Amino acid sequence: MPKPIASLSLDLDNRWAYLRTHGVEGWQSYPSYLPTVCDRIGAVLSEFDLDITLFVVGKDLEDEANREAVAGLAAEGHEIANHSYWHYPWLDQLEPELLEQEIADTEIAIEALTGVRPVGFRAPGFSGSPEVLSVLASRGYRYDASTFPTIIGPLAAWYARLKSFGRHQDGRQRFASLRDGFATLAPHVVSTPAGTLVEVPVTTMPVFRLPIHVTYLMYLHQFSRMAAYAYLRTSISLCRMRGVAPSLLLHPLDFLGGEEEPLLSFFPGMKVDQRSKLSLLRTLFESMQQHFDVGPLARHAATAADALPAEITPVSIADQV
């Protein structure tokens, strides 16, 4: 019997974006770790013959070393998708012209680099909106992956204020509400005035709706290695029991140890060393491949769309907010 389709994606957020979010001076020079981390990402994924989706920030493609790093991953067969140009976590607050520019400029940069027009998008900080979806549909995108159905959204907002995240964001960063935590985990079609596209939520733990993206596992690992591995096993088991084909999220810092990025010690999971992180990643990849047919998001979205009954009415954007 064929394994259910699942997906892995990685938001290729750069060092400067995290420094800006935390209000650390020096981000204006756009310091980058992409050449280092992209090599490592490619090497680890090749061990498992895995192709995934990488959501790329357009600003990073202005730098030649960054361009070479991303081009290398594209050449290895990974999907390159759109993560906006400036990585604003308040994308849903932008004026229509600026919103379109954020998406279009990155799209143009990706196509110029890879020769392939991106078909997928994820809003930074899950700051999607009906307007974002409409722009995507009008530009021919096939899927969006900007929803994160977890019940800890309000807690994330409190933590951000406590840690002064977003001090340069004029209070505009959006976090999921408690209501968002009960949205569907299944890929589904959304309709916009400009057309339809598939929404592929970032999977959270079925039933409990707790995060299971890899950065959260790394955060648990800071306190207990056993707890992190048990949490991973439980999450995969619940996905199988509930018939959820997972779409899991990675970040570059999941591949970098705390000893390698001291300026980013504030980021969750950065008290874990490189060796321990890579060990957990390998366990995750092995577990997913044991139970699922794992690949990039574009394939996941296309398979889900094909499986939807023809008589299903596309979900209105108004029902997503």
Coordinates of C-alpha atoms in Angstrom, one line a residue:
M1 CA 0.0 0.0 0.0
P2 CA 1.4 3.4 -0.9
K3 CA 2.5 5.6 1.9
P4 CA 0.6 8.9 2.5
I5 CA 2.1 12.0 1.0
A6 CA 3.9 14.3 3.5
S7 CA 6.1 17.3 3.1
L8 CA 9.0 19.2 4.6
S9 CA 9.7 22.9 4.2
L10 CA 12.4 25.3 5.5
D11 CA 12.0 29.0 6.0
L12 CA 15.4 30.2 4.9
D13 CA 15.4 33.2 7.3
N14 CA 18.8 34.8 7.5
R15 CA 20.9 36.1 10.5
W16 CA 20.0 39.7 9.8
A17 CA 16.3 39.0 9.9
Y18 CA 16.5 37.5 13.4
L19 CA 18.8 40.3 14.6
R20 CA 16.3 42.9 13.3
T21 CA 13.4 41.1 14.9
H22 CA 15.2 41.1 18.3
G23 CA 16.3 44.7 18.0
V24 CA 20.0 43.9 17.8
E25 CA 22.2 46.6 16.2
G26 CA 24.2 45.6 13.2
W27 CA 21.4 43.9 11.2
Q28 CA 21.5 46.8 8.8
S29 CA 24.7 45.4 7.2
Y30 CA 22.7 42.2 6.4
P31 CA 25.0 39.6 8.0
S32 CA 24.4 36.2 6.5
Y33 CA 25.0 32.6 7.3
L34 CA 23.4 31.2 4.1
P35 CA 26.6 29.9 2.4
T36 CA 27.4 27.9 5.5
V37 CA 24.0 26.6 6.4
C38 CA 22.8 25.9 2.9
D39 CA 25.8 23.6 2.4
R40 CA 24.9 21.8 5.6
I41 CA 21.2 21.5 4.8
G42 CA 22.0 20.0 1.4
A43 CA 24.5 17.5 2.9
V44 CA 22.1 16.3 5.5
L45 CA 19.1 16.0 3.2
S46 CA 21.2 14.1 0.6
E47 CA 21.8 11.4 3.2
F48 CA 18.1 10.6 3.0
D49 CA 17.6 11.4 -0.7
L50 CA 15.1 14.0 0.4
D51 CA 13.8 16.9 -1.7
I52 CA 12.1 19.7 0.3
T53 CA 10.8 23.2 -0.2
L54 CA 12.9 26.2 0.8
F55 CA 11.1 29.5 1.3
V56 CA 13.6 32.2 0.3
V57 CA 13.7 35.9 1.3
G58 CA 14.2 38.1 -1.8
K59 CA 16.6 40.5 -0.1
D60 CA 19.1 37.7 0.3
L61 CA 19.3 37.2 -3.4
E62 CA 21.0 40.6 -3.9
D63 CA 24.2 39.1 -2.5
E64 CA 26.2 36.9 -4.8
A65 CA 27.4 34.4 -2.1
N66 CA 23.8 34.0 -1.0
R67 CA 22.7 33.5 -4.6
E68 CA 25.2 30.8 -5.1
A69 CA 24.1 29.0 -1.9
V70 CA 20.4 29.0 -2.9
A71 CA 21.2 28.1 -6.5
G72 CA 23.2 25.1 -5.2
L73 CA 20.1 23.8 -3.4
A74 CA 17.9 24.4 -6.4
A75 CA 20.4 22.4 -8.5
E76 CA 20.1 19.5 -6.1
G77 CA 16.3 19.3 -6.8
H78 CA 14.8 21.3 -3.9
E79 CA 11.8 23.5 -4.6
I80 CA 12.5 27.2 -4.1
A81 CA 9.4 29.2 -3.0
N82 CA 8.6 32.7 -2.0
H83 CA 9.0 34.1 1.6
S84 CA 8.5 37.8 0.7
Y85 CA 11.3 40.3 0.1
W86 CA 12.0 42.0 3.4
H87 CA 10.7 39.3 5.8
Y88 CA 8.2 41.6 7.4
P89 CA 6.2 39.6 10.0
W90 CA 3.4 42.2 9.6
L91 CA 2.9 41.4 5.9
D92 CA -0.9 41.5 6.4
Q93 CA -0.7 45.2 7.5
L94 CA 1.0 46.5 4.3
E95 CA -0.7 48.7 1.8
P96 CA -1.8 46.8 -1.4
E97 CA 1.0 48.2 -3.6
L98 CA 3.7 47.3 -1.1
L99 CA 2.2 43.9 -0.5
E100 CA 2.2 43.1 -4.3
Q101 CA 5.8 44.4 -4.5
E102 CA 6.9 42.1 -1.6
I103 CA 5.7 39.1 -3.5
A104 CA 6.5 40.1 -7.1
D105 CA 10.1 41.3 -6.4
T106 CA 11.0 38.0 -4.7
E107 CA 9.3 36.0 -7.4
I108 CA 11.3 37.8 -10.1
A109 CA 14.6 37.3 -8.2
I110 CA 13.9 33.5 -7.7
E111 CA 13.0 33.0 -11.4
A112 CA 16.1 34.9 -12.5
L113 CA 18.3 32.7 -10.3
T114 CA 16.7 29.3 -10.9
G115 CA 14.9 29.7 -14.2
V116 CA 11.7 28.5 -12.5
R117 CA 8.8 30.7 -11.4
P118 CA 7.8 29.9 -7.8
V119 CA 4.4 28.4 -7.2
G120 CA 4.3 28.5 -3.4
F121 CA 4.4 31.2 -0.7
R122 CA 4.7 31.4 3.0
A123 CA 4.1 34.7 4.9
P124 CA 6.8 35.6 7.5
G125 CA 5.4 35.0 11.0
F126 CA 2.3 33.4 9.5
S127 CA 1.0 36.9 8.7
G128 CA -1.2 35.8 5.9
S129 CA -4.5 37.5 5.1
P130 CA -7.3 37.5 2.5
E131 CA -5.4 40.2 0.6
V132 CA -2.2 38.1 0.5
L133 CA -4.2 35.1 -0.8
S134 CA -5.8 37.3 -3.5
V135 CA -2.4 38.6 -4.7
L136 CA -1.1 35.1 -4.8
A137 CA -4.0 33.8 -6.9
S138 CA -3.8 36.7 -9.3
R139 CA -0.1 35.9 -9.9
G140 CA -0.8 32.3 -10.6
Y141 CA 0.5 30.7 -7.3
R142 CA -0.7 27.2 -6.7
Y143 CA -0.5 27.0 -2.9
D144 CA 0.0 29.0 0.2
A145 CA 1.5 27.6 3.5
S146 CA 0.9 30.5 5.9
T147 CA -1.4 29.0 8.5
F148 CA -0.3 27.5 11.8
P149 CA -3.2 25.9 13.7
T150 CA -1.9 25.9 17.3
I151 CA -3.6 26.9 20.5
I152 CA -0.4 28.6 21.9
G153 CA -0.8 31.7 19.7
P154 CA -1.7 34.0 22.6
L155 CA 1.2 32.6 24.6
A156 CA 3.5 33.4 21.7
A157 CA 2.3 37.0 21.7
W158 CA 2.9 37.3 25.4
Y159 CA 6.4 35.8 25.0
A160 CA 7.2 38.2 22.2
R161 CA 6.3 41.2 24.4
L162 CA 8.2 39.8 27.3
K163 CA 11.4 39.4 25.2
S164 CA 10.8 42.7 23.4
F165 CA 10.6 40.9 20.0
G166 CA 9.4 43.3 17.4
R167 CA 10.6 46.5 19.1
H168 CA 11.3 47.8 15.7
Q169 CA 7.9 46.6 14.3
D170 CA 5.7 49.3 15.8
G171 CA 3.7 46.6 17.5
R172 CA 2.4 45.2 14.3
Q173 CA 3.5 41.6 14.4
R174 CA 0.5 39.3 14.3
F175 CA 0.2 36.0 16.2
A176 CA -2.5 33.4 15.9
S177 CA -5.5 33.7 18.1
L178 CA -7.0 30.8 20.1
R179 CA -9.6 30.5 17.4
D180 CA -6.9 29.9 14.8
G181 CA -5.7 26.9 16.8
F182 CA -8.8 24.9 15.9
A183 CA -8.6 25.5 12.1
T184 CA -8.2 22.4 9.9
L185 CA -4.9 20.6 9.6
A186 CA -5.8 19.2 6.2
P187 CA -4.8 20.9 2.9
H188 CA -7.9 22.6 1.5
V189 CA -8.9 24.9 -1.4
V190 CA -9.4 28.6 -0.7
S191 CA -11.2 31.0 -3.1
T192 CA -10.3 34.6 -3.7
P193 CA -11.7 37.3 -6.1
A194 CA -8.7 36.4 -8.3
G195 CA -9.1 32.6 -8.3
T196 CA -8.4 29.6 -6.1
L197 CA -5.3 28.0 -4.6
V198 CA -4.5 25.3 -2.1
E199 CA -3.7 26.1 1.6
V200 CA -1.3 23.6 3.2
P201 CA -1.2 24.3 7.0
V202 CA 1.9 23.8 9.0
T203 CA 1.1 20.6 10.9
T204 CA 0.6 20.8 14.6
M205 CA 0.0 17.9 17.0
P206 CA -3.4 16.3 16.2
V207 CA -5.9 16.6 19.0
F208 CA -3.7 18.8 21.3
R209 CA -2.8 21.4 18.6
L210 CA 0.7 22.0 20.0
P211 CA 3.6 22.9 17.8
I212 CA 5.7 20.0 16.3
H213 CA 7.9 22.1 14.0
V214 CA 11.5 21.3 14.5
T215 CA 12.5 24.5 16.3
Y216 CA 10.0 23.5 19.0
L217 CA 11.7 20.1 19.3
M218 CA 15.1 21.8 19.6
Y219 CA 13.6 24.1 22.4
L220 CA 12.4 21.0 24.3
H221 CA 15.9 19.4 23.8
Q222 CA 17.4 22.3 25.8
F223 CA 15.6 20.9 28.9
S224 CA 15.4 17.2 28.2
R225 CA 16.8 15.2 25.3
M226 CA 14.4 12.3 26.2
A227 CA 11.4 14.6 26.2
A228 CA 12.2 16.0 22.8
Y229 CA 12.5 12.5 21.3
A230 CA 9.4 11.3 23.1
Y231 CA 7.5 14.3 21.8
L232 CA 8.6 13.6 18.3
R233 CA 7.5 9.9 18.5
T234 CA 4.1 10.9 20.0
S235 CA 3.5 13.5 17.2
I236 CA 4.3 11.1 14.4
S237 CA 2.1 8.5 16.0
L238 CA -0.9 10.9 16.4
C239 CA -0.5 12.0 12.8
R240 CA -0.8 8.3 11.7
M241 CA -3.7 7.6 14.0
R242 CA -5.7 10.6 12.9
G243 CA -4.9 10.3 9.2
V244 CA -2.9 13.5 9.1
A245 CA -0.3 13.7 6.4
P246 CA 2.2 16.0 8.1
S247 CA 3.7 19.1 6.6
L248 CA 6.6 20.0 9.0
L249 CA 8.6 23.2 9.2
L250 CA 12.3 23.7 9.6
H251 CA 14.5 26.7 10.1
P252 CA 18.2 27.3 9.3
L253 CA 19.1 27.4 13.0
D254 CA 17.9 23.8 13.4
F255 CA 21.1 23.0 11.5
L256 CA 23.4 25.3 13.5
G257 CA 24.5 24.8 17.0
G258 CA 24.4 27.4 19.7
E259 CA 28.2 27.5 19.7
E260 CA 28.2 28.6 16.1
E261 CA 25.8 31.6 16.4
P262 CA 26.3 33.3 19.8
L263 CA 24.5 36.5 18.6
L264 CA 21.4 34.4 18.2
S265 CA 21.4 32.9 21.6
F266 CA 17.9 34.4 22.2
F267 CA 16.4 32.1 19.5
P268 CA 14.6 29.0 20.8
G269 CA 16.8 25.9 20.8
M270 CA 20.1 27.8 20.7
K271 CA 21.4 26.2 23.8
V272 CA 21.7 22.9 21.9
D273 CA 25.0 22.1 20.2
Q274 CA 25.3 21.2 16.5
R275 CA 25.9 17.5 17.0
S276 CA 22.8 17.1 19.1
K277 CA 20.7 19.1 16.6
L278 CA 21.8 17.0 13.6
S279 CA 21.1 13.8 15.5
L280 CA 17.6 14.9 16.2
L281 CA 17.1 16.0 12.6
R282 CA 18.3 12.6 11.3
T283 CA 15.8 10.8 13.7
L284 CA 13.0 13.0 12.4
F285 CA 13.8 12.3 8.8
E286 CA 14.1 8.6 9.4
S287 CA 10.8 8.5 11.2
M288 CA 9.0 10.5 8.6
Q289 CA 10.3 8.4 5.7
Q290 CA 9.4 5.2 7.6
H291 CA 5.7 6.1 7.6
F292 CA 5.2 8.7 4.8
D293 CA 6.2 9.5 1.3
V294 CA 8.1 12.8 2.0
G295 CA 8.8 15.5 -0.5
P296 CA 8.4 19.2 -1.3
L297 CA 5.2 21.2 -0.7
A298 CA 4.4 21.7 -4.3
R299 CA 3.8 18.0 -4.7
H300 CA 1.9 17.8 -1.4
A301 CA -0.4 20.6 -2.5
A302 CA -1.0 19.1 -6.0
T303 CA -1.7 15.6 -4.5
A304 CA -4.1 17.1 -2.0
A305 CA -5.9 19.1 -4.7
D306 CA -6.3 16.1 -6.9
A307 CA -7.7 14.1 -4.0
L308 CA -10.5 16.6 -3.2
P309 CA -13.9 15.5 -4.6
A310 CA -15.0 17.6 -7.6
E311 CA -18.2 18.6 -5.8
I312 CA -16.4 20.3 -2.9
T313 CA -17.0 24.0 -2.9
P314 CA -13.8 26.0 -2.4
V315 CA -13.6 27.6 1.1
S316 CA -14.1 31.3 1.0
I317 CA -11.3 33.6 2.2
A318 CA -13.8 35.1 4.7
D319 CA -14.0 31.7 6.4
Q320 CA -10.2 31.7 6.9
V321 CA -10.0 34.8 9.1

